[in-house]
C-alpha cells in the first residue's frame, strides 16, 4: 500500500496546528497540569499500616475496631527506653513519667513506679513497663490518630521533655518509626534529584548542542510528574473518587512516589531522547544550523518549525506504541488489592500518558515554536565542546540537505534513520 505524505500524517498536522495556535493551547495545557499538581503541595508522607489492605482483610477489620471502639490503641503507643539507669533513683523516673503524662493528648504513662495521668500517679504500673539489665521501659499511651499533624506535634513534644536526671532517652512505636523512615527516604532526596537533573542536562546537551532544550525537557518533566503526584494525593491521601476502592489514611507511602519518580523520569527522558534526536537531524539537514548559511531569521524560524513537525511525525507512532505498552503494563498494577500498589500503577500510568500526549503533542511544539532558532543556542565555549564531544548517530545517519530540499519524505518510519 502507498504511504501517506508526511504532511498528511496526524502527528505532523497536530504539531503544525499547535505551533499556529501556541498561546491558547500551550497555556491551557500548562494550566491543566499545574491545576492537577496543586494537591501535591499538601502531601503528607507516611508508611503503610493495616489500612493498605482491603476492608475484608481481618487485620484491617481489627485495626478499625482498635481505632474506633477502644480507648487505648496499642498502635498509637510510644515506648520510651532509658538506656542507662545506673545510679538513677526511682523518684527521677517518676518525675519523668509525670512530665510525659502532662503532654497534650497523652492518655496515660505506664512507668516502673506506677501509672501516671495528667501529672498524677493514679495506680500501679501497667504491663508494658519495667527495669531490666540497667535499662528502664516506659509506655506513653496516646489518644491521637496515627499519621496526623496532631501525632507529629505530640511526638515532638515528647522529645522536648528532658530525660530523667538529664539522661538520654530513646523512643519507638509506629509514630517514631514513621518519622525516622520518612526522614531516611527524604533527607538526601534534594541531592539525588539535583544529580539526576545535572546528568540529564549534560546528556541532552551532548545530544542537541543546546542549553535551552535540556532546560525545557526538565521543566516539562516536572510539570507532568507533578500532575501525576497531585492526582495521587487527591485520590489516595484525600480520599476523592472513593480512593479507588481503598481506605485513605491521610498520607502517601513515602517510598512509592520516590520510586515512581525515578521510573517515570527515566521513561519520559527516554522518549525525549528519541524525539530530540530526530528533530535535530532535520534541523541540521535544513542548513539553518550552519553559521555560514545565509538564512534570514524568518527562514530559520520556519526551518525550526518544519524540523519540529517532521521530528514529531516520524517518531509519533513509535513513541505512542511504546507508551501504550508501558501504560498497559503499569495499569495492571491497579488491579492489586493493596492500596500502595494500586497507587503505584495509577501514578505511572498517568505520568506516561501525560508525557506521551500533553507534553509531546503540545508543550514541545509550542515551546520550540516560540523559541525558534534560540532552541539550539549554547555559549561559544560549550558549542565548541559539543563539536568535539557531542553525541550523534554518525555521519549520514539523518536526512540529508538534498533530501530536505526535495520536499517531504514519504518513506515509512521503519525505513528512516
Tab-separated table of C-alpha atoms in Angstrom, residues 168-405:
chain	number	residue	atom	x	y	z
A	168	UNK	CA	19.316	10.392	77.164
A	169	UNK	CA	16.167	8.508	76.178
A	170	UNK	CA	15.106	6.662	73.022
A	171	UNK	CA	11.584	6.391	71.601
A	172	UNK	CA	9.950	3.857	69.309
A	173	UNK	CA	6.442	2.978	68.187
A	174	UNK	CA	4.622	3.438	64.891
A	175	UNK	CA	4.754	7.246	65.015
A	176	UNK	CA	8.512	7.284	65.632
A	177	UNK	CA	9.145	4.600	63.010
A	178	UNK	CA	7.129	6.642	60.525
A	179	UNK	CA	9.138	9.787	61.251
A	180	UNK	CA	12.505	8.010	61.064
A	181	UNK	CA	11.541	6.177	57.868
A	182	UNK	CA	10.325	9.318	56.116
A	183	UNK	CA	13.485	11.175	57.171
A	184	UNK	CA	15.631	8.321	55.855
A	185	UNK	CA	13.867	8.476	52.474
A	186	UNK	CA	13.676	12.257	52.071
A	187	UNK	CA	16.867	13.547	53.699
A	188	UNK	CA	19.031	13.027	50.631
A	189	UNK	CA	16.239	13.438	48.112
A	190	UNK	CA	17.274	17.006	47.059
A	191	UNK	CA	20.815	15.790	46.391
A	192	UNK	CA	19.554	12.827	44.353
A	193	UNK	CA	17.158	14.991	42.338
A	194	UNK	CA	19.887	17.542	41.699
A	195	UNK	CA	22.250	14.822	40.494
A	196	UNK	CA	19.592	13.360	38.175
A	197	UNK	CA	18.868	16.816	36.733
A	198	UNK	CA	22.575	17.526	36.189
A	199	UNK	CA	23.257	14.215	34.453
A	200	UNK	CA	20.152	14.635	32.283
A	201	UNK	CA	21.174	18.175	31.360
A	202	UNK	CA	24.669	17.087	30.339
A	203	UNK	CA	23.482	14.142	28.232
A	204	UNK	CA	20.798	16.166	26.439
A	205	UNK	CA	23.324	18.944	25.802
A	206	UNK	CA	25.739	16.458	24.265
A	207	UNK	CA	22.891	15.183	22.084
A	208	UNK	CA	21.440	18.534	20.948
A	209	UNK	CA	24.272	21.028	21.406
A	210	UNK	CA	21.796	23.325	23.172
A	211	UNK	CA	21.471	24.556	26.742
A	212	UNK	CA	17.843	25.562	26.145
A	213	UNK	CA	16.361	22.195	25.190
A	214	UNK	CA	17.647	20.340	28.296
A	215	UNK	CA	16.043	23.003	30.494
A	216	UNK	CA	12.821	22.655	28.505
A	217	UNK	CA	12.905	18.876	28.969
A	218	UNK	CA	13.385	19.160	32.738
A	219	UNK	CA	10.577	21.721	33.060
A	220	UNK	CA	8.168	19.562	31.064
A	221	UNK	CA	9.037	16.541	33.184
A	222	UNK	CA	8.421	18.480	36.373
A	223	UNK	CA	5.003	19.542	35.075
A	224	UNK	CA	3.886	16.062	34.007
A	225	UNK	CA	5.201	14.319	37.136
A	226	UNK	CA	3.706	16.977	39.421
A	227	UNK	CA	0.343	16.419	37.770
A	228	UNK	CA	0.594	12.672	38.380
A	229	UNK	CA	1.654	13.164	42.011
A	230	UNK	CA	-1.111	15.712	42.565
A	231	UNK	CA	-3.673	13.214	41.303
A	232	UNK	CA	-2.306	10.586	43.710
A	233	UNK	CA	-2.613	12.967	46.664
A	234	UNK	CA	-6.136	13.972	45.638
A	235	UNK	CA	-7.273	10.356	45.279
A	236	UNK	CA	-5.336	8.242	47.778
A	237	UNK	CA	-4.469	10.759	50.510
A	238	UNK	CA	-7.563	12.978	50.453
A	239	UNK	CA	-9.969	10.156	49.557
A	240	UNK	CA	-11.674	11.555	46.443
A	241	UNK	CA	-13.234	9.174	43.913
A	242	UNK	CA	-13.684	6.762	46.810
A	243	UNK	CA	-9.890	6.401	46.915
A	244	UNK	CA	-10.425	3.930	44.053
A	245	UNK	CA	-11.822	1.352	46.461
A	246	UNK	CA	-9.047	1.714	49.071
A	247	UNK	CA	-9.032	3.205	52.573
A	248	UNK	CA	-7.343	6.636	52.710
A	249	UNK	CA	-5.055	7.021	55.709
A	250	UNK	CA	-4.330	10.721	55.188
A	251	UNK	CA	-0.787	10.049	53.938
A	252	UNK	CA	1.087	8.711	50.936
A	253	UNK	CA	3.533	5.854	51.372
A	254	UNK	CA	6.830	7.744	51.321
A	255	UNK	CA	8.903	5.397	49.190
A	256	UNK	CA	6.285	4.933	46.451
A	257	UNK	CA	6.429	8.458	44.924
A	258	UNK	CA	10.222	8.357	45.023
A	259	UNK	CA	10.306	5.054	43.150
A	260	UNK	CA	7.572	6.262	40.816
A	261	UNK	CA	9.525	9.453	40.079
A	262	UNK	CA	12.709	7.590	39.176
A	263	UNK	CA	10.920	5.203	36.803
A	264	UNK	CA	8.667	7.823	35.170
A	265	UNK	CA	11.517	10.322	34.848
A	266	UNK	CA	13.695	7.752	33.113
A	267	UNK	CA	10.919	6.724	30.720
A	268	UNK	CA	9.999	10.288	29.799
A	269	UNK	CA	13.637	11.188	29.174
A	270	UNK	CA	13.948	8.079	27.030
A	271	UNK	CA	11.118	9.336	24.822
A	272	UNK	CA	12.649	12.818	24.882
A	273	UNK	CA	15.935	11.487	23.506
A	274	UNK	CA	14.143	9.720	20.624
A	275	UNK	CA	12.216	12.865	19.755
A	276	UNK	CA	15.038	15.396	20.121
A	277	UNK	CA	17.473	13.248	18.146
A	278	UNK	CA	15.107	13.131	15.174
A	279	UNK	CA	14.208	16.854	15.375
A	280	UNK	CA	17.887	17.743	15.460
A	281	UNK	CA	18.540	15.607	12.384
A	282	UNK	CA	16.015	17.626	10.415
A	283	UNK	CA	17.313	20.889	11.875
A	284	UNK	CA	20.884	20.109	10.824
A	285	UNK	CA	19.733	18.934	7.391
A	286	UNK	CA	17.823	22.188	6.841
A	287	UNK	CA	21.114	24.112	6.815
A	288	UNK	CA	19.904	26.632	9.388
A	289	UNK	CA	22.295	25.213	11.962
A	290	UNK	CA	25.336	26.303	9.954
A	291	UNK	CA	26.534	29.850	10.738
A	292	UNK	CA	27.798	30.222	7.175
A	293	UNK	CA	24.336	29.722	5.687
A	294	UNK	CA	22.794	32.998	4.524
A	295	UNK	CA	19.355	32.453	6.054
A	296	UNK	CA	17.102	35.182	7.370
A	297	UNK	CA	15.601	34.949	10.872
A	298	UNK	CA	12.202	34.230	9.344
A	299	UNK	CA	13.614	31.406	7.236
A	300	UNK	CA	15.459	29.972	10.253
A	301	UNK	CA	12.263	30.098	12.292
A	302	UNK	CA	10.366	28.314	9.528
A	303	UNK	CA	13.116	25.682	9.307
A	304	UNK	CA	12.878	25.155	13.067
A	305	UNK	CA	9.094	24.698	12.894
A	306	UNK	CA	9.391	22.266	9.997
A	307	UNK	CA	12.080	20.279	11.818
A	308	UNK	CA	9.842	20.009	14.889
A	309	UNK	CA	6.830	18.882	12.854
A	310	UNK	CA	8.876	16.321	10.914
A	311	UNK	CA	10.547	15.014	14.068
A	312	UNK	CA	7.249	14.598	15.887
A	313	UNK	CA	5.680	12.973	12.814
A	314	UNK	CA	8.486	10.474	12.316
A	315	UNK	CA	8.613	9.399	15.980
A	316	UNK	CA	4.908	9.697	16.760
A	317	UNK	CA	3.829	6.121	16.123
A	318	UNK	CA	6.899	4.532	17.705
A	319	UNK	CA	6.752	6.584	20.908
A	320	UNK	CA	2.975	6.211	21.155
A	321	UNK	CA	3.213	2.437	20.780
A	322	UNK	CA	5.946	2.281	23.434
A	323	UNK	CA	3.914	4.491	25.776
A	324	UNK	CA	0.810	2.313	25.299
A	325	UNK	CA	2.756	-0.854	26.083
A	326	UNK	CA	4.216	0.682	29.248
A	327	UNK	CA	0.858	2.152	30.300
A	328	UNK	CA	-0.909	-1.189	29.946
A	329	UNK	CA	1.808	-2.909	31.949
A	330	UNK	CA	1.611	-0.335	34.736
A	331	UNK	CA	-2.202	-0.242	34.676
A	332	UNK	CA	-2.240	-3.940	35.515
A	333	UNK	CA	-0.998	-2.985	38.998
A	334	UNK	CA	-4.248	-1.088	39.597
A	335	UNK	CA	-5.982	-4.458	39.972
A	336	UNK	CA	-3.957	-5.166	43.125
A	337	UNK	CA	-5.894	-5.155	46.408
A	338	UNK	CA	-3.072	-3.378	48.285
A	339	UNK	CA	-3.543	0.382	48.112
A	340	UNK	CA	0.065	1.431	47.571
A	341	UNK	CA	0.386	-0.994	44.645
A	342	UNK	CA	-2.760	0.485	43.148
A	343	UNK	CA	-1.328	3.956	43.718
A	344	UNK	CA	1.946	2.951	42.065
A	345	UNK	CA	0.204	1.577	38.973
A	346	UNK	CA	-2.082	4.595	38.562
A	347	UNK	CA	0.739	7.072	39.106
A	348	UNK	CA	2.981	5.525	36.472
A	349	UNK	CA	0.098	5.225	34.009
A	350	UNK	CA	-0.828	8.901	34.444
A	351	UNK	CA	2.798	10.043	34.192
A	352	UNK	CA	3.451	8.124	30.968
A	353	UNK	CA	0.119	9.233	29.483
A	354	UNK	CA	0.730	12.920	30.299
A	355	UNK	CA	4.239	12.797	28.871
A	356	UNK	CA	3.280	10.982	25.661
A	357	UNK	CA	0.271	13.214	24.937
A	358	UNK	CA	0.158	16.628	26.590
A	359	UNK	CA	3.916	17.147	26.737
A	360	UNK	CA	4.997	15.655	23.406
A	361	UNK	CA	1.958	16.730	21.348
A	362	UNK	CA	1.502	20.213	22.799
A	363	UNK	CA	4.233	21.588	25.048
A	364	UNK	CA	7.225	20.527	22.938
A	365	UNK	CA	5.933	22.009	19.633
A	366	UNK	CA	4.602	25.144	21.358
A	367	UNK	CA	7.814	25.815	23.266
A	368	UNK	CA	10.092	25.137	20.307
A	369	UNK	CA	7.972	27.352	18.056
A	370	UNK	CA	8.216	30.255	20.492
A	371	UNK	CA	11.966	29.907	20.928
A	372	UNK	CA	12.686	29.452	17.215
A	373	UNK	CA	16.390	29.411	16.431
A	374	UNK	CA	17.161	30.031	20.129
A	375	UNK	CA	16.231	26.409	20.790
A	376	UNK	CA	19.688	25.484	19.557
A	377	UNK	CA	21.674	28.165	21.358
A	378	UNK	CA	24.703	27.469	23.524
A	379	UNK	CA	27.561	29.730	24.705
A	380	UNK	CA	30.625	29.683	22.490
A	381	UNK	CA	32.808	27.501	24.721
A	382	UNK	CA	30.013	24.957	25.163
A	383	UNK	CA	29.296	24.977	21.430
A	384	UNK	CA	32.937	24.118	20.754
A	385	UNK	CA	32.757	21.434	23.440
A	386	UNK	CA	29.746	19.909	21.698
A	387	UNK	CA	31.509	19.951	18.338
A	388	UNK	CA	34.244	17.820	19.861
A	389	UNK	CA	32.348	15.516	22.221
A	390	UNK	CA	28.733	15.727	21.040
A	391	UNK	CA	26.630	12.572	20.701
A	392	UNK	CA	25.307	11.719	17.248
A	393	UNK	CA	24.364	8.685	15.201
A	394	UNK	CA	27.317	9.274	12.907
A	395	UNK	CA	27.736	10.921	9.548
A	396	UNK	CA	24.885	10.376	7.170
A	397	UNK	CA	22.567	8.979	9.836
A	398	UNK	CA	19.996	11.705	9.430
A	399	UNK	CA	18.212	13.186	6.442
A	400	UNK	CA	20.489	14.978	4.013
A	401	UNK	CA	20.242	18.557	2.816
A	402	UNK	CA	19.279	17.290	-0.643
A	403	UNK	CA	16.516	15.147	0.851
A	404	UNK	CA	15.079	18.116	2.684
A	405	UNK	CA	15.265	20.320	-0.419
